[in-house]
PDB file of C-alpha atoms and ligand atoms in Angstrom:
ATOM      1  CA  UNK K   1     -54.880 -62.086 -14.444  1.00  0.00           C
ATOM      2  CA  UNK K   2     -57.768 -60.394 -12.472  1.00  0.00           C
ATOM      3  CA  UNK K   3     -58.001 -56.774 -11.655  1.00  0.00           C
ATOM      4  CA  UNK K   4     -56.771 -56.705  -7.765  1.00  0.00           C
ATOM      5  CA  UNK K   5     -56.363 -52.815  -7.218  1.00  0.00           C
ATOM      6  CA  UNK K   6     -59.005 -53.438  -4.648  1.00  0.00           C
ATOM      7  CA  UNK K   7     -57.616 -56.293  -2.949  1.00  0.00           C
ATOM      8  CA  UNK K   8     -56.233 -55.948   0.596  1.00  0.00           C
ATOM      9  CA  UNK K   9     -52.912 -57.112  -0.131  1.00  0.00           C
ATOM     10  CA  UNK K  10     -52.668 -53.707  -2.666  1.00  0.00           C
ATOM     11  CA  UNK K  11     -52.048 -50.124  -1.591  1.00  0.00           C
ATOM     12  CA  UNK K  12     -52.534 -47.463  -4.064  1.00  0.00           C
ATOM     13  CA  UNK K  13     -51.758 -50.007  -7.017  1.00  0.00           C
ATOM     14  CA  UNK K  14     -48.545 -51.343  -5.166  1.00  0.00           C
ATOM     15  CA  UNK K  15     -47.802 -54.160  -2.592  1.00  0.00           C
ATOM     16  CA  UNK K  16     -45.185 -54.746   0.110  1.00  0.00           C
ATOM     17  CA  UNK K  17     -45.314 -58.215   1.331  1.00  0.00           C
ATOM     18  CA  UNK K  18     -43.401 -59.485   4.343  1.00  0.00           C
ATOM     19  CA  UNK K  19     -42.124 -63.080   3.563  1.00  0.00           C
ATOM     20  CA  UNK K  20     -41.361 -65.470   6.471  1.00  0.00           C
ATOM     21  CA  UNK K  21     -41.187 -68.574   4.987  1.00  0.00           C
ATOM     22  CA  UNK K  22     -37.647 -69.049   5.433  1.00  0.00           C
ATOM     23  CA  UNK K  23     -37.727 -71.411   8.597  1.00  0.00           C
ATOM     24  CA  UNK K  24     -38.841 -74.040   5.645  1.00  0.00           C
ATOM     25  CA  UNK K  25     -36.889 -72.823   2.552  1.00  0.00           C
ATOM     26  CA  UNK K  26     -33.568 -72.353   4.402  1.00  0.00           C
ATOM     27  CA  UNK K  27     -33.676 -73.523   7.909  1.00  0.00           C
ATOM     28  CA  UNK K  28     -33.214 -71.914  11.347  1.00  0.00           C
ATOM     29  CA  UNK K  29     -29.888 -70.596   9.888  1.00  0.00           C
ATOM     30  CA  UNK K  30     -31.591 -67.470   8.689  1.00  0.00           C
ATOM     31  CA  UNK K  31     -32.368 -66.682  12.494  1.00  0.00           C
ATOM     32  CA  UNK K  32     -29.012 -67.164  13.794  1.00  0.00           C
ATOM     33  CA  UNK K  33     -28.114 -63.385  14.347  1.00  0.00           C
ATOM     34  CA  UNK K  34     -31.471 -62.599  15.304  1.00  0.00           C
ATOM     35  CA  UNK K  35     -32.794 -65.424  17.431  1.00  0.00           C
ATOM     36  CA  UNK K  36     -35.688 -63.695  18.948  1.00  0.00           C
ATOM     37  CA  UNK K  37     -37.291 -63.791  15.254  1.00  0.00           C
ATOM     38  CA  UNK K  38     -37.705 -67.656  15.653  1.00  0.00           C
ATOM     39  CA  UNK K  39     -41.074 -66.724  17.262  1.00  0.00           C
ATOM     40  CA  UNK K  40     -43.257 -65.905  14.486  1.00  0.00           C
ATOM     41  CA  UNK K  41     -45.273 -63.400  16.509  1.00  0.00           C
ATOM     42  CA  UNK K  42     -42.177 -61.101  16.419  1.00  0.00           C
ATOM     43  CA  UNK K  43     -42.470 -60.846  12.535  1.00  0.00           C
ATOM     44  CA  UNK K  44     -46.358 -60.679  12.415  1.00  0.00           C
ATOM     45  CA  UNK K  45     -45.793 -57.506  14.872  1.00  0.00           C
ATOM     46  CA  UNK K  46     -43.390 -55.986  12.094  1.00  0.00           C
ATOM     47  CA  UNK K  47     -46.117 -56.801   9.805  1.00  0.00           C
ATOM     48  CA  UNK K  48     -48.666 -54.553  11.431  1.00  0.00           C
ATOM     49  CA  UNK K  49     -46.688 -51.529   9.980  1.00  0.00           C
ATOM     50  CA  UNK K  50     -48.779 -49.840   7.440  1.00  0.00           C
ATOM     51  CA  UNK K  51     -46.299 -49.927   4.942  1.00  0.00           C
ATOM     52  CA  UNK K  52     -46.764 -54.112   4.665  1.00  0.00           C
ATOM     53  CA  UNK K  53     -49.723 -54.920   2.745  1.00  0.00           C
ATOM     54  CA  UNK K  54     -49.627 -58.860   3.523  1.00  0.00           C
ATOM     55  CA  UNK K  55     -47.217 -61.457   5.409  1.00  0.00           C
ATOM     56  CA  UNK K  56     -46.277 -64.491   3.167  1.00  0.00           C
ATOM     57  CA  UNK K  57     -46.382 -67.496   5.376  1.00  0.00           C
ATOM     58  CA  UNK K  58     -46.565 -71.248   5.335  1.00  0.00           C
ATOM     59  CA  UNK K  59     -49.509 -73.337   6.655  1.00  0.00           C
ATOM     60  CA  UNK K  60     -48.238 -74.396  10.104  1.00  0.00           C
ATOM     61  CA  UNK K  61     -47.450 -70.743  10.931  1.00  0.00           C
ATOM     62  CA  UNK K  62     -50.658 -69.534   9.770  1.00  0.00           C
ATOM     63  CA  UNK K  63     -52.571 -72.056  11.883  1.00  0.00           C
ATOM     64  CA  UNK K  64     -50.564 -71.068  15.038  1.00  0.00           C
ATOM     65  CA  UNK K  65     -50.265 -67.339  14.961  1.00  0.00           C
ATOM     66  CA  UNK K  66     -52.650 -65.467  12.534  1.00  0.00           C
ATOM     67  CA  UNK K  67     -55.505 -65.690  14.885  1.00  0.00           C
ATOM     68  CA  UNK K  68     -53.909 -63.070  17.091  1.00  0.00           C
ATOM     69  CA  UNK K  69     -53.321 -60.737  14.130  1.00  0.00           C
ATOM     70  CA  UNK K  70     -56.100 -61.415  11.332  1.00  0.00           C
ATOM     71  CA  UNK K  71     -57.380 -57.830  12.417  1.00  0.00           C
ATOM     72  CA  UNK K  72     -54.296 -56.004  11.771  1.00  0.00           C
ATOM     73  CA  UNK K  73     -52.371 -58.006   8.965  1.00  0.00           C
ATOM     74  CA  UNK K  74     -53.495 -59.601   5.671  1.00  0.00           C
ATOM     75  CA  UNK K  75     -52.530 -62.988   5.133  1.00  0.00           C
ATOM     76  CA  UNK K  76     -50.622 -64.599   1.993  1.00  0.00           C
ATOM     77  CA  UNK K  77     -50.832 -68.008   2.522  1.00  0.00           C
ATOM     78  CA  UNK K  78     -47.650 -69.987   0.519  1.00  0.00           C
ATOM     79  CA  UNK K  79     -49.101 -73.224  -0.835  1.00  0.00           C
ATOM     80  CA  UNK K  80     -45.918 -74.923  -1.531  1.00  0.00           C
ATOM     81  CA  UNK K  81     -42.420 -74.789  -0.435  1.00  0.00           C
ATOM     82  CA  UNK K  82     -39.169 -77.071  -0.117  1.00  0.00           C
ATOM     83  CA  UNK K  83     -36.708 -77.467   2.263  1.00  0.00           C
ATOM     84  CA  UNK K  84     -32.932 -77.041   1.828  1.00  0.00           C
ATOM     85  CA  UNK K  85     -32.396 -80.577   2.737  1.00  0.00           C
ATOM     86  CA  UNK K  86     -33.615 -81.508  -0.636  1.00  0.00           C
ATOM     87  CA  UNK K  87     -30.769 -82.312  -3.044  1.00  0.00           C
ATOM     88  CA  UNK K  88     -32.611 -83.016  -6.329  1.00  0.00           C
ATOM     89  CA  UNK K  89     -33.634 -80.624  -9.041  1.00  0.00           C
ATOM     90  CA  UNK K  90     -35.688 -77.919  -7.909  1.00  0.00           C
ATOM     91  CA  UNK K  91     -39.249 -78.803  -6.868  1.00  0.00           C
ATOM     92  CA  UNK K  92     -41.737 -77.164  -4.301  1.00  0.00           C
ATOM     93  CA  UNK K  93     -44.308 -79.509  -2.927  1.00  0.00           C
ATOM     94  CA  UNK K  94     -47.896 -78.505  -2.408  1.00  0.00           C
ATOM     95  CA  UNK K  95     -48.760 -78.662   1.327  1.00  0.00           C
ATOM     96  CA  UNK K  96     -51.837 -76.285   1.347  1.00  0.00           C
ATOM     97  CA  UNK K  97     -54.812 -76.554  -0.552  1.00  0.00           C
ATOM     98  CA  UNK K  98     -56.553 -72.990  -1.365  1.00  0.00           C
ATOM     99  CA  UNK K  99     -59.726 -74.119   0.324  1.00  0.00           C
ATOM    100  CA  UNK K 100     -58.018 -74.497   3.419  1.00  0.00           C
ATOM    101  CA  UNK K 101     -55.970 -71.164   3.161  1.00  0.00           C
ATOM    102  CA  UNK K 102     -59.459 -69.744   2.587  1.00  0.00           C
ATOM    103  CA  UNK K 103     -60.646 -71.230   5.691  1.00  0.00           C
ATOM    104  CA  UNK K 104     -57.529 -69.826   7.643  1.00  0.00           C
ATOM    105  CA  UNK K 105     -58.411 -66.305   6.466  1.00  0.00           C
ATOM    106  CA  UNK K 106     -56.062 -65.999   3.451  1.00  0.00           C
ATOM    107  CA  UNK K 107     -56.543 -62.696   1.463  1.00  0.00           C
ATOM    108  CA  UNK K 108     -54.227 -64.231  -1.353  1.00  0.00           C
ATOM    109  CA  UNK K 109     -52.124 -67.223  -1.975  1.00  0.00           C
ATOM    110  CA  UNK K 110     -48.713 -67.620  -3.314  1.00  0.00           C
ATOM    111  CA  UNK K 111     -46.788 -70.279  -5.107  1.00  0.00           C
ATOM    112  CA  UNK K 112     -43.537 -71.097  -6.324  1.00  0.00           C
ATOM    113  CA  UNK K 113     -42.904 -72.381  -9.876  1.00  0.00           C
ATOM    114  CA  UNK K 114     -39.440 -73.330 -10.770  1.00  0.00           C
ATOM    115  CA  UNK K 115     -39.519 -73.235 -14.689  1.00  0.00           C
ATOM    116  CA  UNK K 116     -36.842 -74.950 -16.322  1.00  0.00           C
ATOM    117  CA  UNK K 117     -36.540 -77.582 -13.739  1.00  0.00           C
ATOM    118  CA  UNK K 118     -37.085 -81.017 -14.630  1.00  0.00           C
ATOM    119  CA  UNK K 119     -40.133 -80.995 -12.392  1.00  0.00           C
ATOM    120  CA  UNK K 120     -41.685 -78.256 -14.728  1.00  0.00           C
ATOM    121  CA  UNK K 121     -44.287 -80.162 -16.013  1.00  0.00           C
ATOM    122  CA  UNK K 122     -45.772 -81.240 -12.879  1.00  0.00           C
ATOM    123  CA  UNK K 123     -45.147 -77.826 -11.404  1.00  0.00           C
ATOM    124  CA  UNK K 124     -47.584 -75.958 -13.709  1.00  0.00           C
ATOM    125  CA  UNK K 125     -50.189 -78.669 -13.406  1.00  0.00           C
ATOM    126  CA  UNK K 126     -50.052 -78.162  -9.727  1.00  0.00           C
ATOM    127  CA  UNK K 127     -50.088 -74.176 -10.232  1.00  0.00           C
ATOM    128  CA  UNK K 128     -53.277 -74.665 -12.513  1.00  0.00           C
ATOM    129  CA  UNK K 129     -55.088 -76.458  -9.869  1.00  0.00           C
ATOM    130  CA  UNK K 130     -53.926 -73.954  -7.413  1.00  0.00           C
ATOM    131  CA  UNK K 131     -54.882 -71.143  -9.570  1.00  0.00           C
ATOM    132  CA  UNK K 132     -58.146 -72.123 -10.683  1.00  0.00           C
ATOM    133  CA  UNK K 133     -59.119 -72.836  -7.312  1.00  0.00           C
ATOM    134  CA  UNK K 134     -58.117 -69.267  -6.417  1.00  0.00           C
ATOM    135  CA  UNK K 135     -60.179 -67.807  -9.017  1.00  0.00           C
ATOM    136  CA  UNK K 136     -63.514 -69.607  -7.198  1.00  0.00           C
ATOM    137  CA  UNK K 137     -62.255 -68.053  -3.918  1.00  0.00           C
ATOM    138  CA  UNK K 138     -61.504 -64.684  -5.427  1.00  0.00           C
ATOM    139  CA  UNK K 139     -58.113 -64.666  -4.288  1.00  0.00           C
ATOM    140  CA  UNK K 140     -55.118 -63.344  -5.971  1.00  0.00           C
ATOM    141  CA  UNK K 141     -52.501 -65.688  -6.999  1.00  0.00           C
ATOM    142  CA  UNK K 142     -49.015 -64.526  -6.099  1.00  0.00           C
ATOM    143  CA  UNK K 143     -46.532 -66.666  -7.922  1.00  0.00           C
ATOM    144  CA  UNK K 144     -42.731 -66.613  -6.769  1.00  0.00           C
ATOM    145  CA  UNK K 145     -41.371 -67.007 -10.621  1.00  0.00           C
ATOM    146  CA  UNK K 146     -37.997 -68.469 -10.189  1.00  0.00           C
ATOM    147  CA  UNK K 147     -36.288 -70.126 -13.168  1.00  0.00           C
ATOM    148  CA  UNK K 148     -33.968 -72.468 -11.991  1.00  0.00           C
ATOM    149  CA  UNK K 149     -32.494 -75.965 -12.704  1.00  0.00           C
ATOM    150  CA  UNK K 150     -29.503 -77.927 -14.162  1.00  0.00           C
ATOM    151  CA  UNK K 151     -30.040 -76.224 -17.601  1.00  0.00           C
ATOM    152  CA  UNK K 152     -30.038 -72.592 -16.033  1.00  0.00           C
ATOM    153  CA  UNK K 153     -26.452 -71.218 -14.853  1.00  0.00           C
ATOM    154  CA  UNK K 154     -27.354 -67.695 -14.001  1.00  0.00           C
ATOM    155  CA  UNK K 155     -30.974 -67.340 -12.687  1.00  0.00           C
ATOM    156  CA  UNK K 156     -30.901 -63.399 -12.779  1.00  0.00           C
ATOM    157  CA  UNK K 157     -29.741 -62.914 -16.332  1.00  0.00           C
ATOM    158  CA  UNK K 158     -32.143 -60.398 -18.035  1.00  0.00           C
ATOM    159  CA  UNK K 159     -33.740 -62.870 -20.407  1.00  0.00           C
ATOM    160  CA  UNK K 160     -34.201 -64.992 -17.737  1.00  0.00           C
ATOM    161  CA  UNK K 161     -36.223 -62.724 -15.439  1.00  0.00           C
ATOM    162  CA  UNK K 162     -37.993 -61.097 -18.266  1.00  0.00           C
ATOM    163  CA  UNK K 163     -39.102 -64.856 -19.149  1.00  0.00           C
ATOM    164  CA  UNK K 164     -40.137 -65.597 -15.374  1.00  0.00           C
ATOM    165  CA  UNK K 165     -42.452 -62.274 -15.469  1.00  0.00           C
ATOM    166  CA  UNK K 166     -43.966 -63.459 -18.890  1.00  0.00           C
ATOM    167  CA  UNK K 167     -44.299 -67.049 -17.887  1.00  0.00           C
ATOM    168  CA  UNK K 168     -46.149 -65.668 -14.792  1.00  0.00           C
ATOM    169  CA  UNK K 169     -48.789 -63.520 -17.129  1.00  0.00           C
ATOM    170  CA  UNK K 170     -49.183 -66.310 -19.498  1.00  0.00           C
ATOM    171  CA  UNK K 171     -50.216 -68.795 -16.753  1.00  0.00           C
ATOM    172  CA  UNK K 172     -52.333 -66.936 -14.789  1.00  0.00           C
ATOM    173  CA  UNK K 173     -50.623 -65.300 -11.840  1.00  0.00           C
ATOM    174  CA  UNK K 174     -51.896 -61.651 -10.616  1.00  0.00           C
ATOM    175  CA  UNK K 175     -48.209 -60.863  -9.029  1.00  0.00           C
ATOM    176  CA  UNK K 176     -44.995 -61.987 -10.052  1.00  0.00           C
ATOM    177  CA  UNK K 177     -42.297 -62.003  -7.953  1.00  0.00           C
ATOM    178  CA  UNK K 178     -38.942 -62.087  -9.331  1.00  0.00           C
ATOM    179  CA  UNK K 179     -35.172 -61.598  -8.202  1.00  0.00           C
ATOM    180  CA  UNK K 180     -33.488 -58.134  -9.371  1.00  0.00           C
ATOM    181  CA  UNK K 181     -31.982 -58.590 -12.815  1.00  0.00           C
ATOM    182  CA  UNK K 182     -29.105 -56.514 -12.238  1.00  0.00           C
ATOM    183  CA  UNK K 183     -29.882 -53.365 -13.846  1.00  0.00           C
ATOM    184  CA  UNK K 184     -32.977 -50.550 -14.222  1.00  0.00           C
ATOM    185  CA  UNK K 185     -33.102 -51.359 -18.048  1.00  0.00           C
ATOM    186  CA  UNK K 186     -33.543 -55.093 -17.464  1.00  0.00           C
ATOM    187  CA  UNK K 187     -36.201 -54.876 -14.655  1.00  0.00           C
ATOM    188  CA  UNK K 188     -38.045 -52.083 -16.963  1.00  0.00           C
ATOM    189  CA  UNK K 189     -38.041 -54.732 -19.768  1.00  0.00           C
ATOM    190  CA  UNK K 190     -39.253 -57.478 -17.457  1.00  0.00           C
ATOM    191  CA  UNK K 191     -42.014 -55.359 -16.243  1.00  0.00           C
ATOM    192  CA  UNK K 192     -43.009 -54.584 -19.824  1.00  0.00           C
ATOM    193  CA  UNK K 193     -42.763 -58.629 -20.553  1.00  0.00           C
ATOM    194  CA  UNK K 194     -45.662 -58.775 -17.836  1.00  0.00           C
ATOM    195  CA  UNK K 195     -48.184 -56.656 -19.654  1.00  0.00           C
ATOM    196  CA  UNK K 196     -50.520 -55.100 -16.980  1.00  0.00           C
ATOM    197  CA  UNK K 197     -49.711 -57.908 -14.634  1.00  0.00           C
ATOM    198  CA  UNK K 198     -47.890 -56.727 -11.492  1.00  0.00           C
ATOM    199  CA  UNK K 199     -44.215 -57.373 -10.785  1.00  0.00           C
ATOM    200  CA  UNK K 200     -42.739 -57.197  -7.360  1.00  0.00           C
ATOM    201  CA  UNK K 201     -39.028 -57.618  -6.522  1.00  0.00           C
ATOM    202  CA  UNK K 202     -37.694 -60.179  -4.251  1.00  0.00           C
ATOM    203  CA  UNK K 203     -35.579 -59.019  -1.508  1.00  0.00           C
ATOM    204  CA  UNK K 204     -32.281 -61.421  -1.284  1.00  0.00           C
ATOM    205  CA  UNK K 205     -30.076 -61.846   1.648  1.00  0.00           C
ATOM    206  CA  UNK K 206     -29.436 -58.531   3.979  1.00  0.00           C
ATOM    207  CA  UNK K 207     -27.494 -55.346   2.430  1.00  0.00           C
ATOM    208  CA  UNK K 208     -26.975 -52.012   3.901  1.00  0.00           C
ATOM    209  CA  UNK K 209     -29.942 -49.753   4.300  1.00  0.00           C
ATOM    210  CA  UNK K 210     -28.758 -47.484   1.454  1.00  0.00           C
ATOM    211  CA  UNK K 211     -27.939 -50.222  -0.902  1.00  0.00           C
ATOM    212  CA  UNK K 212     -31.291 -51.915  -0.454  1.00  0.00           C
ATOM    213  CA  UNK K 213     -33.245 -48.652  -0.822  1.00  0.00           C
ATOM    214  CA  UNK K 214     -31.472 -48.049  -3.777  1.00  0.00           C
ATOM    215  CA  UNK K 215     -32.158 -51.027  -5.482  1.00  0.00           C
ATOM    216  CA  UNK K 216     -35.720 -50.732  -4.636  1.00  0.00           C
ATOM    217  CA  UNK K 217     -35.634 -46.999  -5.821  1.00  0.00           C
ATOM    218  CA  UNK K 218     -34.308 -48.418  -9.324  1.00  0.00           C
ATOM    219  CA  UNK K 219     -36.705 -51.403  -9.589  1.00  0.00           C
ATOM    220  CA  UNK K 220     -39.828 -48.927  -8.638  1.00  0.00           C
ATOM    221  CA  UNK K 221     -38.582 -46.290 -11.383  1.00  0.00           C
ATOM    222  CA  UNK K 222     -38.413 -49.255 -13.909  1.00  0.00           C
ATOM    223  CA  UNK K 223     -41.985 -50.129 -13.123  1.00  0.00           C
ATOM    224  CA  UNK K 224     -41.954 -52.738 -10.284  1.00  0.00           C
ATOM    225  CA  UNK K 225     -45.222 -52.377  -8.060  1.00  0.00           C
ATOM    226  CA  UNK K 226     -43.334 -52.999  -4.910  1.00  0.00           C
ATOM    227  CA  UNK K 227     -41.753 -55.792  -3.072  1.00  0.00           C
ATOM    228  CA  UNK K 228     -41.789 -59.246  -1.481  1.00  0.00           C
ATOM    229  CA  UNK K 229     -39.258 -59.189   1.134  1.00  0.00           C
ATOM    230  CA  UNK K 230     -37.971 -61.237   4.036  1.00  0.00           C
ATOM    231  CA  UNK K 231     -34.304 -60.894   5.589  1.00  0.00           C
ATOM    232  CA  UNK K 232     -33.658 -57.210   4.588  1.00  0.00           C
ATOM    233  CA  UNK K 233     -36.518 -56.518   6.782  1.00  0.00           C
ATOM    234  CA  UNK K 234     -36.687 -58.848   9.709  1.00  0.00           C
ATOM    235  CA  UNK K 235     -33.013 -59.378   9.932  1.00  0.00           C
ATOM    236  CA  UNK K 236     -32.657 -55.740  11.015  1.00  0.00           C
ATOM    237  CA  UNK K 237     -32.385 -54.662  14.557  1.00  0.00           C
ATOM    238  CA  UNK K 238     -34.812 -52.299  14.037  1.00  0.00           C
ATOM    239  CA  UNK K 239     -37.502 -53.259  11.019  1.00  0.00           C
ATOM    240  CA  UNK K 240     -39.657 -50.349  11.526  1.00  0.00           C
ATOM    241  CA  UNK K 241     -37.236 -47.664  10.495  1.00  0.00           C
ATOM    242  CA  UNK K 242     -36.478 -49.363   7.147  1.00  0.00           C
ATOM    243  CA  UNK K 243     -40.038 -50.057   6.651  1.00  0.00           C
ATOM    244  CA  UNK K 244     -40.663 -46.172   7.158  1.00  0.00           C
ATOM    245  CA  UNK K 245     -38.167 -45.671   4.546  1.00  0.00           C
ATOM    246  CA  UNK K 246     -39.668 -48.119   2.195  1.00  0.00           C
ATOM    247  CA  UNK K 247     -42.969 -46.790   2.670  1.00  0.00           C
ATOM    248  CA  UNK K 248     -41.592 -43.720   1.063  1.00  0.00           C
ATOM    249  CA  UNK K 249     -39.515 -45.064  -1.636  1.00  0.00           C
ATOM    250  CA  UNK K 250     -42.500 -47.537  -2.962  1.00  0.00           C
ATOM    251  CA  UNK K 251     -45.753 -45.621  -2.280  1.00  0.00           C
ATOM    252  CA  UNK K 252     -44.314 -41.912  -2.385  1.00  0.00           C
ATOM    253  CA  UNK K 253     -41.847 -42.838  -4.910  1.00  0.00           C
ATOM    254  CA  UNK K 254     -39.217 -40.773  -2.883  1.00  0.00           C
ATOM    255  CA  UNK K 255     -35.363 -41.399  -3.594  1.00  0.00           C
ATOM    256  CA  UNK K 256     -33.527 -43.488  -1.091  1.00  0.00           C
ATOM    257  CA  UNK K 257     -31.386 -40.535  -0.041  1.00  0.00           C
ATOM    258  CA  UNK K 258     -34.580 -38.607   0.812  1.00  0.00           C
ATOM    259  CA  UNK K 259     -36.088 -41.559   2.432  1.00  0.00           C
ATOM    260  CA  UNK K 260     -32.991 -41.906   4.889  1.00  0.00           C
ATOM    261  CA  UNK K 261     -32.978 -38.653   5.636  1.00  0.00           C
ATOM    262  CA  UNK K 262     -36.592 -38.327   6.412  1.00  0.00           C
TER     263      UNK K 262
HETATM  264  P1  FBP H 301     -35.984 -62.755   0.603  1.00  0.00           P
HETATM  265  O1  FBP H 301     -36.261 -61.417   0.929  1.00  0.00           O
HETATM  266  O2  FBP H 301     -35.352 -62.879   2.363  1.00  0.00           O
HETATM  267  O3  FBP H 301     -34.778 -62.975  -0.280  1.00  0.00           O
HETATM  268  O4  FBP H 301     -37.086 -63.828   1.011  1.00  0.00           O
HETATM  269  C1  FBP H 301     -37.890 -63.889  -0.449  1.00  0.00           C
HETATM  270  C2  FBP H 301     -38.030 -65.447  -0.571  1.00  0.00           C
HETATM  271  O5  FBP H 301     -38.626 -65.748  -1.663  1.00  0.00           O
HETATM  272  C3  FBP H 301     -38.532 -66.098   0.351  1.00  0.00           C
HETATM  273  O6  FBP H 301     -40.091 -66.124   0.341  1.00  0.00           O
HETATM  274  C4  FBP H 301     -37.891 -67.321   0.534  1.00  0.00           C
HETATM  275  O7  FBP H 301     -38.096 -68.103   1.625  1.00  0.00           O
HETATM  276  C5  FBP H 301     -36.692 -67.080   0.147  1.00  0.00           C
HETATM  277  O8  FBP H 301     -36.742 -65.906  -0.853  1.00  0.00           O
HETATM  278  C6  FBP H 301     -36.424 -68.257  -1.105  1.00  0.00           C
HETATM  279  O9  FBP H 301     -35.006 -67.685  -1.416  1.00  0.00           O
HETATM  280  P2  FBP H 301     -33.895 -68.835  -2.382  1.00  0.00           P
HETATM  281  O10 FBP H 301     -34.905 -69.893  -2.941  1.00  0.00           O
HETATM  282  O11 FBP H 301     -33.466 -67.897  -3.298  1.00  0.00           O
HETATM  283  O12 FBP H 301     -33.174 -69.407  -1.615  1.00  0.00           O
END
């Protein structure tokens, strides 16, 4: 872990990462209700909101669209990713080097690790190479720390999420992105397990404004340093309205109720 409070992807010690790698991870199905969002420019536009500290995309989307947004959006380049078509044990092939991410203007890099998968050994070795290269470029490493695999029946159990944040600290991430473990107490323990490393919560599938903001409020109160979210923002008709509310809950530490009333 390196000090990253001065990084552009951090605002007042927190981060709101807008993720849009779903076209690879899930396929166009995630865009069915919002077909206009198939055009990555529309989500880059959303990422120009002040609340968003970085946009997480894959290499091809960065190559094609980031040049038009480099003055207004910070880039978090995802170095690996997998499609939903893969039916084997969880794995995430590396498709971009840190050198190339830096060339594309990345402010940070992102890497998925499926601890517990039969591919854990290779994934840790690939993470090592990426993490050490990120250090050379002075780029923060955000780890999608997602324990999963045939031995793990429930990947959001409190003990699993605490293990996920701890693994991220141990192997050298600067921010761990984890799923909500179901209660504020469990999230608090997961944040403590990470020491001083920042933990951000993953968004998950779209829920109501209130439900989503309340979970974010609980996570922030439990010690989470923000959010890495995709569908819950860009699948909305008006992502700006929700980002206004998220800005209040994450950076001003207002309640979900207060943020929605504003
Ligand atoms: P969401 O907020 O839409 O859940 O996005 C977060 C994210 O980590 C994306 O970066 C990624 O595409 C997706 O979730 C992967 O989700 P899963 O592996 O659970 O299907």
